[in-house]
Every structure is written in C-alpha cells, then in structure tokens.
PDB file of C-alpha atoms in Angstrom:
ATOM      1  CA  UNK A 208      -4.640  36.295   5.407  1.00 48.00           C
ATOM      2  CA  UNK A 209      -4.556  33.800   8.163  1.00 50.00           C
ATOM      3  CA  UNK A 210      -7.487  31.788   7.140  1.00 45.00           C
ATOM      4  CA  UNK A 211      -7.164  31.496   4.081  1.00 49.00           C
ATOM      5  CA  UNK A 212      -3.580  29.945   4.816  1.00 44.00           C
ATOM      6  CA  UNK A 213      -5.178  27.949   7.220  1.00 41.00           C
ATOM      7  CA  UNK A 214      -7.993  26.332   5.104  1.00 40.00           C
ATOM      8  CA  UNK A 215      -5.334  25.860   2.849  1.00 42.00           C
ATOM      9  CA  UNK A 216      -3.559  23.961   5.040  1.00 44.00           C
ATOM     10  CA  UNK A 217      -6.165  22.283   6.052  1.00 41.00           C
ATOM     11  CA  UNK A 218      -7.041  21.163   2.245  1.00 39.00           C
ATOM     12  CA  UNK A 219      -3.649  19.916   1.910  1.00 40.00           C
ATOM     13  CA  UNK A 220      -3.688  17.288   4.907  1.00 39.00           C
ATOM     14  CA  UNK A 221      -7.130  15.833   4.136  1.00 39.00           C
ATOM     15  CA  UNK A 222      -7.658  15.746   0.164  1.00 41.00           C
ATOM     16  CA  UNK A 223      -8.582  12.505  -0.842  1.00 43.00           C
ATOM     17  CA  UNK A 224      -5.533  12.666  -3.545  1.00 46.00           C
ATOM     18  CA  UNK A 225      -2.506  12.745  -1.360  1.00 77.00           C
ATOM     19  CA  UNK A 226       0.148  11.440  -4.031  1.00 89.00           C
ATOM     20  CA  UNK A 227       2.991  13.795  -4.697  1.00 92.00           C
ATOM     21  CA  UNK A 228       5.405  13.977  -7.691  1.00 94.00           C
ATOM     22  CA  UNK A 229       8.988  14.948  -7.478  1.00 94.00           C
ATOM     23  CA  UNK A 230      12.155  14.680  -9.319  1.00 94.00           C
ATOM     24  CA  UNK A 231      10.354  15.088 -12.372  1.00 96.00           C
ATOM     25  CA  UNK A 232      12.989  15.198 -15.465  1.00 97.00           C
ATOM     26  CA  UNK A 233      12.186  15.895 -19.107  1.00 97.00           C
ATOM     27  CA  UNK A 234      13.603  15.106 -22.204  1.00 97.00           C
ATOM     28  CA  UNK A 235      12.220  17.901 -24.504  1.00 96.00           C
ATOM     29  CA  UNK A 236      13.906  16.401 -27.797  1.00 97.00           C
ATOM     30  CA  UNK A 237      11.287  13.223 -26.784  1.00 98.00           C
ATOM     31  CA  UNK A 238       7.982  15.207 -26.242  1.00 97.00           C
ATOM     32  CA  UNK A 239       4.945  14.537 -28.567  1.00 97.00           C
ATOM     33  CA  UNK A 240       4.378  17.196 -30.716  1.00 96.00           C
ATOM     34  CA  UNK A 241       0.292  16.038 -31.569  1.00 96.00           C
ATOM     35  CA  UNK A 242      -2.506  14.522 -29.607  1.00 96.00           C
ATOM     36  CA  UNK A 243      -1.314  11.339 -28.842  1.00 96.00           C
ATOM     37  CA  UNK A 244      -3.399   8.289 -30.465  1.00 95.00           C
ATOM     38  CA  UNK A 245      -3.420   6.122 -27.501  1.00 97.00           C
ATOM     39  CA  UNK A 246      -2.084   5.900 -24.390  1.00 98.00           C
ATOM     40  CA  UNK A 247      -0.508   2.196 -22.902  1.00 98.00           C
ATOM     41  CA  UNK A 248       0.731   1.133 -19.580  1.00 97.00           C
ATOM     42  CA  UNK A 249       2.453  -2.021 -18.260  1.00 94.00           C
ATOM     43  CA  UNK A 250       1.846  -3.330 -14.853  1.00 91.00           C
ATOM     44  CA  UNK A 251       4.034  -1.568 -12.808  1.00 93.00           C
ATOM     45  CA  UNK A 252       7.211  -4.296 -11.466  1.00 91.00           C
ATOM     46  CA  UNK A 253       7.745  -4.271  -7.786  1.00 89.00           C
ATOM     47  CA  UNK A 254      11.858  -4.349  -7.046  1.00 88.00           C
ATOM     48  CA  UNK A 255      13.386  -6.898  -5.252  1.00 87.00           C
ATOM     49  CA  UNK A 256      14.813  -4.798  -2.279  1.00 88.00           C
ATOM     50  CA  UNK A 257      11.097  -3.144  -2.098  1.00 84.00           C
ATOM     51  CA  UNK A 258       9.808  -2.169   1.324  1.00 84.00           C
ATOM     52  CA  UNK A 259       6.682  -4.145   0.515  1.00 85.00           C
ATOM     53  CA  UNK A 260       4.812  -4.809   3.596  1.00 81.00           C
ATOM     54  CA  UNK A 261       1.271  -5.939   2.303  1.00 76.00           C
ATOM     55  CA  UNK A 262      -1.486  -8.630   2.970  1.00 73.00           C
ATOM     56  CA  UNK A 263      -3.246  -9.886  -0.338  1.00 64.00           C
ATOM     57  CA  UNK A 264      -6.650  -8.411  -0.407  1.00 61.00           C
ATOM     58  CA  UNK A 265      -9.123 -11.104   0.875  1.00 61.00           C
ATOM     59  CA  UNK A 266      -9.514 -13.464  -2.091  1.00 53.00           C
ATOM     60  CA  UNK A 267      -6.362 -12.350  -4.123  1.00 57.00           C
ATOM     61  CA  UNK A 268      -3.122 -14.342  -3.377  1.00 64.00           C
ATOM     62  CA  UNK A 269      -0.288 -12.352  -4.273  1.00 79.00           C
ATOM     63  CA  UNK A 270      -0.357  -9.088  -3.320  1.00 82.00           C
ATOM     64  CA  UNK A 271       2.805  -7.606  -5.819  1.00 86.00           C
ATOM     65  CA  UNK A 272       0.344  -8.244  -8.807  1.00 85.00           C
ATOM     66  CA  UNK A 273      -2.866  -7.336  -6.897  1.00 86.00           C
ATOM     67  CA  UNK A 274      -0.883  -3.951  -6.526  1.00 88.00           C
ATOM     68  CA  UNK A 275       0.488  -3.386  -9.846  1.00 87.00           C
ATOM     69  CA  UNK A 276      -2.926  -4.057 -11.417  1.00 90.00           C
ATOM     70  CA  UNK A 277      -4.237  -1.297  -8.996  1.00 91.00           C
ATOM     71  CA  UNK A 278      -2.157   1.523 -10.372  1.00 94.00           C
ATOM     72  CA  UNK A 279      -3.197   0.806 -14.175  1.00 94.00           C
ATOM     73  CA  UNK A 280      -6.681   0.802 -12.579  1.00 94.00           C
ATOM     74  CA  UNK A 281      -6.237   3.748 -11.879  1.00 95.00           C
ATOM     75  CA  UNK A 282      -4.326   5.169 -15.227  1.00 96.00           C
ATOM     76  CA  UNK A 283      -7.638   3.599 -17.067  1.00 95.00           C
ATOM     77  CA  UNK A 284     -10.267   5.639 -14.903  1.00 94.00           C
ATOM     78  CA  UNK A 285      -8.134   8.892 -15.864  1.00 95.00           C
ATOM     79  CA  UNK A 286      -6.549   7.943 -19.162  1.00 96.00           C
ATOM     80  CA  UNK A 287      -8.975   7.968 -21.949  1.00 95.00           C
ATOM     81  CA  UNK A 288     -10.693  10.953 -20.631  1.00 95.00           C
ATOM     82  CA  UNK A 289      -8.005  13.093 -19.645  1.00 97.00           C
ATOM     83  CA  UNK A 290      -5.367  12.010 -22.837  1.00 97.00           C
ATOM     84  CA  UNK A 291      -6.668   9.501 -25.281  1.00 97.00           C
ATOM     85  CA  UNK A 292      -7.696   6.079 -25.504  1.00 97.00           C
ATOM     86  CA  UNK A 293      -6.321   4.148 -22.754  1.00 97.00           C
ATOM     87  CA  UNK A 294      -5.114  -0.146 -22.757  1.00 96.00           C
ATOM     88  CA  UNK A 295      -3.146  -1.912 -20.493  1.00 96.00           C
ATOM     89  CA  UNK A 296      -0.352  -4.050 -21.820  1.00 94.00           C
ATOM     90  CA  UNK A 297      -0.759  -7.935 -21.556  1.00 89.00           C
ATOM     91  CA  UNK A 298       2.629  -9.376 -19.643  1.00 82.00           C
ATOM     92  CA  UNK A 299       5.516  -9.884 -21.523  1.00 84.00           C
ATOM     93  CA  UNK A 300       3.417  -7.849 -24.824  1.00 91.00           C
ATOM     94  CA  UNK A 301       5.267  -5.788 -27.174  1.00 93.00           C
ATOM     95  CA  UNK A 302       5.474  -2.001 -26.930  1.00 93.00           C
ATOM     96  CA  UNK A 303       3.259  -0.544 -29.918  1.00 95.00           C
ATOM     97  CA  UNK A 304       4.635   1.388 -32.343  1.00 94.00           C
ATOM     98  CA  UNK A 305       3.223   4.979 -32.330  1.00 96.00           C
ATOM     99  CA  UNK A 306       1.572   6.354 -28.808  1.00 97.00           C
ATOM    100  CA  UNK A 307       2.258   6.875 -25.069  1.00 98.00           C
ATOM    101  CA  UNK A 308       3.514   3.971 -22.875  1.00 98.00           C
ATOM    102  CA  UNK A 309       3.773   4.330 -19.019  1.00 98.00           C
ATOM    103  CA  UNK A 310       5.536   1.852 -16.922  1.00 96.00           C
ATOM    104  CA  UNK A 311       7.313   1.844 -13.409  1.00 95.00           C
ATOM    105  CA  UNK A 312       8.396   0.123 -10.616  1.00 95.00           C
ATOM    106  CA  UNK A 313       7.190   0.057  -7.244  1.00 93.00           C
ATOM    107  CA  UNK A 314       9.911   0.742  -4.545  1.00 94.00           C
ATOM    108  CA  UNK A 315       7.871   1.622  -1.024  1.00 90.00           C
ATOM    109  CA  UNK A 316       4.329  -0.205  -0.236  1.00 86.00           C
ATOM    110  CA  UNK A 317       3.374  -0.513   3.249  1.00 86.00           C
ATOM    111  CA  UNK A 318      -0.450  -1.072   4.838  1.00 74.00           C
ATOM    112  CA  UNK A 319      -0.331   0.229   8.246  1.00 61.00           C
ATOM    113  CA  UNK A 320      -2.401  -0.467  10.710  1.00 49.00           C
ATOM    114  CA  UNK A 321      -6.023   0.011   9.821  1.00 51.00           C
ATOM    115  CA  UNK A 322      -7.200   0.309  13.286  1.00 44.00           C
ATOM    116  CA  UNK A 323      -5.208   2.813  13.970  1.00 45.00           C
ATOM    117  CA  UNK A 324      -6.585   4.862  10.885  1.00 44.00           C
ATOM    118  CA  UNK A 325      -9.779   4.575  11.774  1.00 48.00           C
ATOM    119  CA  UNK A 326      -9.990   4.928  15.447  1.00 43.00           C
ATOM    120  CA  UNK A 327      -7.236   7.744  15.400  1.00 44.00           C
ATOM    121  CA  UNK A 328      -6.176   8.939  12.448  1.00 43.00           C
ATOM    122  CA  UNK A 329      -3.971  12.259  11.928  1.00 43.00           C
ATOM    123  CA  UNK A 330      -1.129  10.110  10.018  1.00 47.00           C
ATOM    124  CA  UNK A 331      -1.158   6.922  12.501  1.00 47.00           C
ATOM    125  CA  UNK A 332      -1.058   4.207  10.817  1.00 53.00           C
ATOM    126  CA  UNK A 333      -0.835   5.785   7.418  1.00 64.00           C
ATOM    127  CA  UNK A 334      -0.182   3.453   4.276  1.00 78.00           C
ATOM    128  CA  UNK A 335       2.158   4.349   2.013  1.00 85.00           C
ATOM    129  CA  UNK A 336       3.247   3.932  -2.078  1.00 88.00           C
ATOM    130  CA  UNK A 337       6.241   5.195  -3.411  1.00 94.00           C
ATOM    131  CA  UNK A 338       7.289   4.354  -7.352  1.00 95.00           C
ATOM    132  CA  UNK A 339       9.415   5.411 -10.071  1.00 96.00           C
ATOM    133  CA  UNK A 340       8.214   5.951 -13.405  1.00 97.00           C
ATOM    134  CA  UNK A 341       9.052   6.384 -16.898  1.00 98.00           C
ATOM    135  CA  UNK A 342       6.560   7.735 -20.314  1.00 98.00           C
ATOM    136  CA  UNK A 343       7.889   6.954 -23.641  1.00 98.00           C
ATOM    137  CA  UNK A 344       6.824   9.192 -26.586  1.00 98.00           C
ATOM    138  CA  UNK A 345       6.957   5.652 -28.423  1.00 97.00           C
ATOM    139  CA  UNK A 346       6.497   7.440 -32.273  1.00 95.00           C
ATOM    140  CA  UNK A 347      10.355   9.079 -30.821  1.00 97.00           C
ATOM    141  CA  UNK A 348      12.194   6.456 -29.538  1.00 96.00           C
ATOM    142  CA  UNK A 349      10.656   3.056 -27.243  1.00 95.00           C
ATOM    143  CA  UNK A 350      13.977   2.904 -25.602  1.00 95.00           C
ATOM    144  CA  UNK A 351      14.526   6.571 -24.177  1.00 97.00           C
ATOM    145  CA  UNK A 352      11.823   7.596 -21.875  1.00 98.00           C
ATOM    146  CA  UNK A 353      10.349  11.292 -22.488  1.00 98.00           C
ATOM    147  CA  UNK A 354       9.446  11.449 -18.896  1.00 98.00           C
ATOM    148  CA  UNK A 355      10.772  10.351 -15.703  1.00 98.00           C
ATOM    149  CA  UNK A 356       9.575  11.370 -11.948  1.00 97.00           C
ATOM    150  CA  UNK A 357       8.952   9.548  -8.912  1.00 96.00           C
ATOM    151  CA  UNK A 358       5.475   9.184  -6.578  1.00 95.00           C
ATOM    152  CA  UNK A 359       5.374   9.308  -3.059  1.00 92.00           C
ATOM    153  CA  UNK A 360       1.817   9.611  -0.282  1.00 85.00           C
ATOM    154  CA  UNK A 361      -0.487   7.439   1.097  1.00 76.00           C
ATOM    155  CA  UNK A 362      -3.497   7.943   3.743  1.00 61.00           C
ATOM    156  CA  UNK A 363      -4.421  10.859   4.474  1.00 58.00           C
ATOM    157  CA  UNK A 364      -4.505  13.189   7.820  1.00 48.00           C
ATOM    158  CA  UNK A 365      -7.911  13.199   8.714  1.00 52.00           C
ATOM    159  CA  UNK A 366      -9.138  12.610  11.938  1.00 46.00           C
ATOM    160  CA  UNK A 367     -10.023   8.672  12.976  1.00 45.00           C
ATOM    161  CA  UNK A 368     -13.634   8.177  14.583  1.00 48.00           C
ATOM    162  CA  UNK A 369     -12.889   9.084  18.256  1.00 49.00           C
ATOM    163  CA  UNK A 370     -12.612  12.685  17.521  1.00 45.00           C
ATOM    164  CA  UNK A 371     -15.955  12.214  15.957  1.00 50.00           C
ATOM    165  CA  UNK A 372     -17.171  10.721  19.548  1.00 49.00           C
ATOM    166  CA  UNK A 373     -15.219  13.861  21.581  1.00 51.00           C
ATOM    167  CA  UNK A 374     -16.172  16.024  18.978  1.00 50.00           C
ATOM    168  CA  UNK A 375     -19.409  15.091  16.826  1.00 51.00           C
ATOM    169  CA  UNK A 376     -19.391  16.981  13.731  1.00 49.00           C
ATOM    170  CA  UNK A 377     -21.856  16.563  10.556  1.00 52.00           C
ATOM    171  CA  UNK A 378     -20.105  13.991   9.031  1.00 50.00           C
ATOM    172  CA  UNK A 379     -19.701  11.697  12.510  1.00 48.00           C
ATOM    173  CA  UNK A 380     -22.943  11.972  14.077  1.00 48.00           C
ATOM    174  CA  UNK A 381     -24.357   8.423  12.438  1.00 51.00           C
ATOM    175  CA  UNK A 382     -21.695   7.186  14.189  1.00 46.00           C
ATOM    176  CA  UNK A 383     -23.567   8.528  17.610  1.00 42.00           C
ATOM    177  CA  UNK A 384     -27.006   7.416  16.624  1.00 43.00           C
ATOM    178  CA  UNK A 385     -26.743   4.554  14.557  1.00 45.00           C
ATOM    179  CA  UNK A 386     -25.612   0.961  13.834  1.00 40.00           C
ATOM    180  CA  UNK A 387     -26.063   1.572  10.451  1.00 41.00           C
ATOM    181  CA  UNK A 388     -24.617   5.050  10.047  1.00 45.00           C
ATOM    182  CA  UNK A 389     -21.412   4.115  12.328  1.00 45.00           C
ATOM    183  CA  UNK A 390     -20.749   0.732   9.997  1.00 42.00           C
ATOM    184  CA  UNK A 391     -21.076   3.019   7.136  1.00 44.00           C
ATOM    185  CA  UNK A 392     -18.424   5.235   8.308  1.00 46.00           C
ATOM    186  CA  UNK A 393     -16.067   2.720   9.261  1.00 45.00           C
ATOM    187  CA  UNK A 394     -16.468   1.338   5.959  1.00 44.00           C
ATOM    188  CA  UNK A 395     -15.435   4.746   4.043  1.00 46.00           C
ATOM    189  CA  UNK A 396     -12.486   5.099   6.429  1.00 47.00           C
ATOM    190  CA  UNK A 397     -11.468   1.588   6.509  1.00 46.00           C
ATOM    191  CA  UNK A 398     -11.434   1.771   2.470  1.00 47.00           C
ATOM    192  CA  UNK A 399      -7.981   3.125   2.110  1.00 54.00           C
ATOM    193  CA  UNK A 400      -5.538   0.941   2.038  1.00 76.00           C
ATOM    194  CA  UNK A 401      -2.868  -0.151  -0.608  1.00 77.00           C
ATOM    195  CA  UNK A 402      -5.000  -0.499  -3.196  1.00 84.00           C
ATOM    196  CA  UNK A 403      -6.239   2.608  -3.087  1.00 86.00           C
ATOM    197  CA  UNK A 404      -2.914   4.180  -2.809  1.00 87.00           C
ATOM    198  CA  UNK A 405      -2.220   2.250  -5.925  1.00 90.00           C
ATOM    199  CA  UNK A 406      -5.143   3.576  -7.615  1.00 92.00           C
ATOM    200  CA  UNK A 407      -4.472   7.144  -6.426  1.00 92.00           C
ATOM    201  CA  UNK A 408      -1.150   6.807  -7.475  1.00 94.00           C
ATOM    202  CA  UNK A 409      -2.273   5.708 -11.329  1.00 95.00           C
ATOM    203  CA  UNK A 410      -4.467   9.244 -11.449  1.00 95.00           C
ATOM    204  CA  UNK A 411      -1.674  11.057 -10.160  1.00 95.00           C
ATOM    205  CA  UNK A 412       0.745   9.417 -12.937  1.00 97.00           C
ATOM    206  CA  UNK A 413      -2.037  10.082 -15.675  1.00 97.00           C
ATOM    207  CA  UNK A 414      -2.334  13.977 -14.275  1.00 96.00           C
ATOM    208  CA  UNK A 415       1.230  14.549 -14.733  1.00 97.00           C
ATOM    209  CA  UNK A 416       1.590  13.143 -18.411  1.00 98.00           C
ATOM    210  CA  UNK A 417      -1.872  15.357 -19.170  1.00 98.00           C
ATOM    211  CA  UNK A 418      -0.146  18.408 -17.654  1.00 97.00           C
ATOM    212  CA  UNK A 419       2.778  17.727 -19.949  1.00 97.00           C
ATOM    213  CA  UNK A 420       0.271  17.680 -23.046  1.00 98.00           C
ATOM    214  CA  UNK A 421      -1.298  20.402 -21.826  1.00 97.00           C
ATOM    215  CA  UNK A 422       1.033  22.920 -21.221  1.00 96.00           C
ATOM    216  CA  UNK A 423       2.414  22.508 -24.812  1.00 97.00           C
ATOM    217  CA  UNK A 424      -1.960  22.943 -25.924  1.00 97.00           C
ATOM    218  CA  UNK A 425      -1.751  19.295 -27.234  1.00 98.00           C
ATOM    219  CA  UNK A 426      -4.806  18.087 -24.988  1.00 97.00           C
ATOM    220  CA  UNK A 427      -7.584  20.064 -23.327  1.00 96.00           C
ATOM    221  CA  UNK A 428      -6.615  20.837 -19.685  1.00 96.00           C
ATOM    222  CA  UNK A 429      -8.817  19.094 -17.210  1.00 93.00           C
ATOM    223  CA  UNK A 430      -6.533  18.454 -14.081  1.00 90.00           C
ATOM    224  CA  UNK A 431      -3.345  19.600 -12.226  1.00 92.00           C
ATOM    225  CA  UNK A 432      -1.081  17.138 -10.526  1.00 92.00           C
ATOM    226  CA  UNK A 433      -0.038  17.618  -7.265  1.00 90.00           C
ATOM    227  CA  UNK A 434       3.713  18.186  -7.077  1.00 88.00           C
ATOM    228  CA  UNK A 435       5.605  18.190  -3.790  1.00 74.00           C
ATOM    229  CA  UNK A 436       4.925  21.327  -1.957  1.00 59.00           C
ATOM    230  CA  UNK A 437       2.372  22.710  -4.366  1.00 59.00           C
ATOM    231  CA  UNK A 438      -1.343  22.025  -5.139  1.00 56.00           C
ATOM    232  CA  UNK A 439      -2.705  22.342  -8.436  1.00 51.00           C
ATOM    233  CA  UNK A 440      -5.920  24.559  -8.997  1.00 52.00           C
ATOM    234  CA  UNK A 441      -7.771  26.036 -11.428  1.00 51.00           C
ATOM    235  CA  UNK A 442      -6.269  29.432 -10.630  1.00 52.00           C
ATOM    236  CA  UNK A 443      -2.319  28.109 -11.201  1.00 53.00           C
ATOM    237  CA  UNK A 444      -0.360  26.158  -8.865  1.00 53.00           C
ATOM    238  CA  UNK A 445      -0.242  27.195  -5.370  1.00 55.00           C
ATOM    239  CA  UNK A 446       2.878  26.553  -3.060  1.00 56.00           C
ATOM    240  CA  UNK A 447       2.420  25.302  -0.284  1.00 49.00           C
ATOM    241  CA  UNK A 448       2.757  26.338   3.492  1.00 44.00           C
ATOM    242  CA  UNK A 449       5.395  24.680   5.528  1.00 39.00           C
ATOM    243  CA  UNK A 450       3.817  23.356   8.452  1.00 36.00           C
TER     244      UNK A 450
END
C-alpha cells in the first residue's frame, strides 16, 4: 500500500500541470444545456493591488499583457479540442451573443529565481500564478457568470541539476558527458517561468469548464482538472495524500 501512496506522491510534486482549482461555485440555473457553439475568452486583467513581480520576456515590453495573452494561449491549445471552437476576444470587443465566454483577473504572478530552479529545485525559487475567474453561459445571461473558481500553482518540485551531478539518473547523465546534452537540459528546466504558468493555467481553466460539460454528457470527456487536494485520472478523482 505504501508504494503506491508513495508514487502517488511522487506524481503529485513533479507533474508538469501543477495548477490547482478551488472555491469553485456553480450556478446550476446558468449551465448550458447543449454542446456549446463556441467557446470565447478575454485577456485576462491583472488588478491593481496584484503581487506582480515579473520581467517582460526578452523582446516584449510589458509584461501584464505578455501574461494575459499567455493564459488564452493556453485556453486555445485546449479549447477547440476539448469543448468547441475556440477565439480570443479583441480588447474592448463585445461579448457574442450565444456561446461560452471565459475571462479573469490575475491577482498573484511572481518569477522566482531561475537559478535557483535549476541548480536546486524542490520548490526554491518556484514561480507562481494565482487568478480568479468567471464562464458565462452567454445564450443565459452575459451578465451572471455560470462559473466561478479561482487558480493557484506554479513550478514544480522536481529536483534542480545538482542532484543530477550527486545523483546521475537517466534523464541527467548528458549533463555529465556533454556540452550539448547539459545546455539541453538547462534549457527544459530553465523553460518554466511565468509564461508557462500562464499557459498552464489557461489548460487548467479550459479542463474545468470541459469537466462541467462533461459531467452533464454535453461534450466527450477527454481530461480531468486538477482540484486542490485531488488528481484527476481516468479511473475517478483521487484525493490526495497530505504530506
């Protein structure tokens, strides 16, 4: 019983997807009741008393929009597969008339250190994303959100590339025997900052709305989100371990 437990736990702190949901609320008078015919979202907003502590990429000057644009990124890669046809809203457009719309705000984005993530790792230097976000059934109301729930993660646990030096494993050995393998794992590693927290946290918004759909057999079930303390499998949801 202990391993399993174990490689559970171990699943949970170095999954690529480590965006939670919680405080999810529902208004069931608001829910679709067909496939939905498209699905929008509008650049997230980031609030004025935000903890935003992030750099603009190189090339990019403002790193608010930079980030917002990263979490419809990553509602598009998820959207039109997972729920239907998926188009992000020009600034300032109109909310169509029939549909899904997503929208949120950004309250929590921080970088970390980078270093630290790659030469340690285990949580040092850890980004993190949180938002708040709201789904409109549009064809019910466009002022009364069906959905509401927050997002919270960032980096994950994994170990940084000195454990990989004390302790070579498969995966850090071209780090011991190569220029070329070491800059290539350095790369993947350094390659999670903000913006991917922004695109993780678009997936994990686009898994929750599919769940949503799915539960009531309105879409074709293809993902679970993650909610906080429980991972999402093809089996049901699991809880968690406290650890």
């Amino acid at each position: 019983m202990r391993i399993p437990v174990l490689l559970l736990c171990c699943f949970a702190l170095t999954a690529c997807s480590s965006v939670s949901v919680i405080e999810e609320k529902e208004n069931a008078a608001l829910a679709p009741k067909s496939a939905p015919s498209a699905l929008f979202v509008r650049p997230f907003e980031v609030a004025q008393d935000a903890r935003f502590e992030v750099a603009p990429p190189r090339g990019e000057q403002d790193a608010r929009s930079t980030t917002a644009r990263s979490i419809a990124d990553g509602v598009m890669s998820r959207g039109s597969r997972w729920i239907a046809l998926t188009k992000v809203l020009d600034e300032g457009q109109k909310s169509p008339k029939s549909g899904l719309l997503i929208e949120g705000v950004v309250l929590r984005a921080e970088q970390g250190s980078r270093a630290l993530r790659i030469g340690i790792g285990l949580g040092l230097g850890r980004t993190h994303m949180e938002t708040t976000v709201r789904v409109f059934n549009l064809g019910a109301s466009a002022k009364k959100p069906w959905l509401i729930f927050k997002t919270t993660g960032g980096s994950n646990m994994e170990p940084g590339l000195i454990f990989g030096v004390i302790i070579p494993s498969p995966a850090t050995v071209p780090i011991l025997i190569g220029a070329a393998g070491g800059a290539a794992s350095i790369l993947a590693k350094s390659n999670k900052g903000v913006t991917q927290d922004a695109k993780r946290t678009g997936r994990a918004i686009t898994a929750v709305v599919h769940d949503r759909l799915a539960v009531r057999d309105l879409v074709v079930r293809k993902a679970w989100p993650k909610r906080g303390g429980t991972l999402g499998t093809p089996a049901g949801v699991v809880k968690l371990p406290e650890i």
